[in-house]
Amino acid sequence: MGATGFGYKIAKKFGLKINPQRAGLVPFVFNSEDQQKFGQLRGISIFCRISNHQASFDENILFTHKGLSGPAILQISSYWNSGESIEIDLSPNIKITDFLNNKKDQGTKTTLKNTLTELLPKNFVATFFDSDILEKRVCDLAIDEISLIAKKIHQWLVYPQTTEGYRTAEVTLGGVSCDELSSKTLETNKVKGLYFIGEVVDVTGWLGGYNFQWAWASGQVV
């Protein structure tokens, strides 16, 4: 949107603390192996619960030709650091063990592939699981097989290679530390008459207009 590093330069000139910056609310990029496996799923959206050691969100993920996007991914990206994993529960509202065991008890003779497509997109199911297990009838599944299937759906660990960076990011994480500013006026504590507002400050909101609101509200204060 035409932003520059001018604000950071001013802050640095006056010796203010600047927290490291990086792209936030941004899509993830898979490694080459996962891109090859999941790239064909681009455009498919799945409601899930996505989490790491800092945060959890119940939103949709969206497969792209490079990796993952969608509200859930954008939200968790602000809490993710390079090298870390994220955990995706692809069926947060239905326990897969209960779902499959009920089908098994009913003597369901349809394949696992057709049964799982009641909950998940067909193309995703075909890509996510090995064909051998998908062709098994649900009534023939062993207890340990059901447990493994459930674990894979509820605890899909993803290790993003990187993010798409500032090209598609909605915000910048980091910036001028809030400790340097008056919480009432946003004037710097060290320099009279010097103010910092908006995205140059280390304040980042969730999706939903919060970052716009911060920009407008902080501007109004000054």
Coordinates of C-alpha atoms in Angstrom, one line a residue:
M1 CA 0.0 0.0 0.0
G2 CA 3.0 2.3 -0.4
A3 CA 4.3 2.1 3.1
T4 CA 7.9 3.1 3.8
G5 CA 10.4 2.6 6.7
F6 CA 10.4 6.3 7.5
G7 CA 8.8 5.9 10.9
Y8 CA 11.3 3.3 12.0
K9 CA 14.2 5.6 10.8
I10 CA 12.9 8.4 13.0
A11 CA 12.4 6.1 16.0
K12 CA 15.9 4.7 15.5
K13 CA 17.4 8.3 15.2
F14 CA 16.0 9.2 18.6
G15 CA 17.1 5.9 20.2
L16 CA 13.7 4.4 20.7
K17 CA 13.3 0.6 21.1
I18 CA 12.1 -1.0 18.0
N19 CA 10.9 -4.6 18.2
P20 CA 11.8 -6.9 15.2
Q21 CA 9.4 -6.6 12.3
R22 CA 7.9 -9.4 10.1
A23 CA 4.8 -10.1 8.0
G24 CA 1.6 -10.9 9.9
L25 CA -1.8 -12.2 9.0
V26 CA -0.1 -13.9 6.1
P27 CA -0.5 -17.2 4.2
F28 CA 1.9 -20.1 4.7
V29 CA 4.1 -21.7 2.1
F30 CA 4.6 -25.5 2.1
N31 CA 7.9 -27.2 1.5
S32 CA 8.4 -28.6 -2.0
E33 CA 7.2 -32.1 -1.1
D34 CA 4.0 -30.9 0.5
Q35 CA 3.5 -28.4 -2.4
Q36 CA 3.6 -31.3 -4.8
K37 CA 1.2 -33.4 -2.7
F38 CA -1.4 -30.7 -1.8
G39 CA -1.0 -28.2 -4.7
Q40 CA -3.8 -30.0 -6.6
L41 CA -6.2 -29.1 -3.8
R42 CA -6.0 -25.3 -4.3
G43 CA -9.4 -23.7 -3.8
I44 CA -10.6 -26.3 -1.3
S45 CA -11.7 -24.8 2.0
I46 CA -12.2 -26.8 5.3
F47 CA -13.5 -25.6 8.6
C48 CA -11.0 -26.6 11.3
R49 CA -9.4 -25.8 14.6
I50 CA -5.8 -24.6 14.2
S51 CA -3.4 -24.1 17.1
N52 CA 0.1 -23.9 18.4
H53 CA 1.6 -23.2 21.8
Q54 CA 0.4 -19.6 21.9
A55 CA -3.1 -19.5 20.3
S56 CA -6.0 -21.4 18.8
F57 CA -8.6 -20.4 16.2
D58 CA -11.8 -22.1 14.8
E59 CA -11.9 -20.9 11.3
N60 CA -11.5 -22.1 7.7
I61 CA -8.3 -23.0 6.0
L62 CA -7.9 -22.6 2.2
F63 CA -5.5 -24.6 0.1
T64 CA -3.4 -22.6 -2.4
H65 CA -1.0 -23.7 -5.1
K66 CA 1.8 -22.8 -2.7
G67 CA 0.4 -23.8 0.7
L68 CA -2.3 -22.7 3.1
S69 CA -4.3 -19.5 3.5
G70 CA -7.8 -18.6 4.8
P71 CA -8.8 -17.0 8.1
A72 CA -7.5 -19.7 10.4
I73 CA -4.0 -19.5 8.8
L74 CA -3.8 -15.8 8.7
Q75 CA -4.8 -15.6 12.4
I76 CA -2.2 -18.2 13.6
S77 CA 0.5 -16.8 11.4
S78 CA 0.9 -13.9 13.8
Y79 CA 1.8 -16.4 16.5
W80 CA 4.1 -18.6 14.4
N81 CA 7.9 -18.5 14.2
S82 CA 10.1 -20.1 11.6
G83 CA 10.7 -23.8 12.3
E84 CA 7.7 -24.3 14.4
S85 CA 4.8 -26.6 13.7
I86 CA 1.0 -25.9 13.7
E87 CA -1.6 -28.5 14.6
I88 CA -4.8 -28.7 12.6
D89 CA -7.9 -30.5 13.8
L90 CA -9.9 -31.1 10.6
S91 CA -13.0 -32.2 12.5
P92 CA -13.2 -30.1 15.6
N93 CA -16.9 -30.7 16.2
I94 CA -17.1 -34.4 15.5
K95 CA -15.0 -37.1 17.2
I96 CA -13.7 -39.3 14.4
T97 CA -13.4 -42.4 16.7
D98 CA -17.1 -42.1 17.6
F99 CA -18.1 -41.4 14.1
L100 CA -16.3 -44.4 12.6
N101 CA -17.1 -46.8 15.5
N102 CA -20.8 -46.0 15.1
K103 CA -20.6 -46.8 11.4
K104 CA -18.7 -50.0 12.2
D105 CA -21.3 -51.1 14.7
Q106 CA -24.0 -50.5 12.1
G107 CA -22.2 -52.8 9.8
T108 CA -21.5 -50.1 7.2
K109 CA -20.1 -51.7 4.1
T110 CA -19.2 -48.5 2.3
T111 CA -15.5 -47.7 1.9
L112 CA -13.6 -45.5 4.3
K113 CA -13.1 -43.1 1.4
N114 CA -16.9 -42.7 0.8
T115 CA -17.6 -42.5 4.5
L116 CA -15.1 -39.7 5.2
T117 CA -16.5 -37.6 2.4
E118 CA -19.5 -37.1 4.6
L119 CA -17.3 -34.9 6.7
L120 CA -14.4 -33.7 4.4
P121 CA -14.1 -32.8 0.7
K122 CA -13.6 -35.8 -1.6
N123 CA -10.4 -34.7 -3.2
F124 CA -8.9 -33.8 0.1
V125 CA -9.7 -37.3 1.5
A126 CA -8.1 -39.0 -1.6
T127 CA -5.0 -36.9 -1.2
F128 CA -4.6 -37.0 2.6
F129 CA -4.8 -40.8 3.1
D130 CA -3.2 -43.8 1.4
S131 CA -5.3 -45.5 -1.1
D132 CA -5.0 -48.9 0.6
I133 CA -6.8 -47.8 3.8
L134 CA -9.4 -45.7 1.8
E135 CA -10.6 -48.8 -0.1
K136 CA -11.3 -50.7 3.1
R137 CA -14.9 -51.1 4.2
V138 CA -15.6 -49.4 7.4
C139 CA -17.1 -52.6 8.9
D140 CA -13.7 -54.2 8.4
L141 CA -11.6 -51.5 10.1
A142 CA -9.6 -52.6 13.1
I143 CA -9.8 -50.6 16.3
D144 CA -6.1 -49.5 16.0
E145 CA -6.8 -48.4 12.4
I146 CA -9.7 -46.2 13.5
S147 CA -7.5 -44.7 16.2
L148 CA -4.7 -43.9 13.6
I149 CA -7.3 -42.4 11.2
A150 CA -8.7 -40.2 14.0
K151 CA -5.3 -39.0 15.1
K152 CA -4.4 -38.0 11.6
I153 CA -7.6 -36.0 11.2
H154 CA -7.5 -34.4 14.6
Q155 CA -3.8 -33.8 14.9
W156 CA -2.4 -32.9 11.5
L157 CA 1.0 -31.4 12.2
V158 CA 2.1 -28.9 9.5
Y159 CA 5.6 -27.5 9.3
P160 CA 5.4 -24.4 7.1
Q161 CA 8.6 -23.7 5.2
T162 CA 7.9 -20.0 5.3
T163 CA 5.2 -17.4 4.8
E164 CA 4.3 -15.5 1.6
G165 CA 5.9 -12.4 3.2
Y166 CA 4.9 -8.8 2.8
R167 CA 3.6 -9.4 -0.7
T168 CA 0.3 -10.7 0.7
A169 CA 0.5 -9.9 4.4
E170 CA -2.2 -7.7 5.9
V171 CA -0.1 -6.2 8.7
T172 CA 3.4 -5.8 10.0
L173 CA 4.3 -7.4 13.4
G174 CA 6.7 -5.6 15.6
G175 CA 7.6 -1.9 15.4
V176 CA 8.1 0.9 18.0
S177 CA 7.8 -0.6 21.4
C178 CA 4.7 0.5 23.4
D179 CA 7.0 1.0 26.4
E180 CA 8.4 4.0 24.6
L181 CA 5.0 5.8 24.4
S182 CA 2.5 7.4 26.7
S183 CA -0.6 5.1 26.8
K184 CA -2.8 8.2 26.9
T185 CA -1.3 10.5 24.2
L186 CA 1.1 8.2 22.2
E187 CA 3.8 10.8 22.7
T188 CA 7.3 9.4 23.2
N189 CA 8.6 9.4 26.8
K190 CA 12.0 10.5 25.7
V191 CA 11.3 13.2 23.2
K192 CA 8.7 15.9 23.7
G193 CA 6.4 16.5 20.8
L194 CA 7.3 13.2 19.0
Y195 CA 4.4 10.8 18.5
F196 CA 4.0 7.4 16.9
I197 CA 0.7 5.9 15.7
G198 CA -0.8 3.2 13.6
E199 CA 1.2 0.3 12.2
V200 CA 4.6 1.7 13.0
V201 CA 3.8 0.9 16.6
D202 CA 4.1 -2.7 17.9
V203 CA 0.4 -3.2 18.0
T204 CA -1.3 -6.0 15.9
G205 CA -5.0 -7.0 16.0
W206 CA -6.8 -10.0 14.7
L207 CA -8.7 -10.2 11.4
G208 CA -12.0 -8.3 11.4
G209 CA -11.1 -4.6 11.0
Y210 CA -9.2 -4.3 14.3
N211 CA -6.0 -3.1 12.7
F212 CA -7.9 -0.4 10.7
Q213 CA -9.6 0.6 14.0
W214 CA -6.2 0.9 15.7
A215 CA -4.9 3.1 12.9
W216 CA -8.0 5.4 13.0
A217 CA -8.2 5.5 16.8
S218 CA -4.5 6.2 17.4
G219 CA -4.6 8.9 14.7
Q220 CA -7.6 10.5 16.5
V221 CA -5.7 10.6 19.8
V222 CA -2.9 12.6 18.2

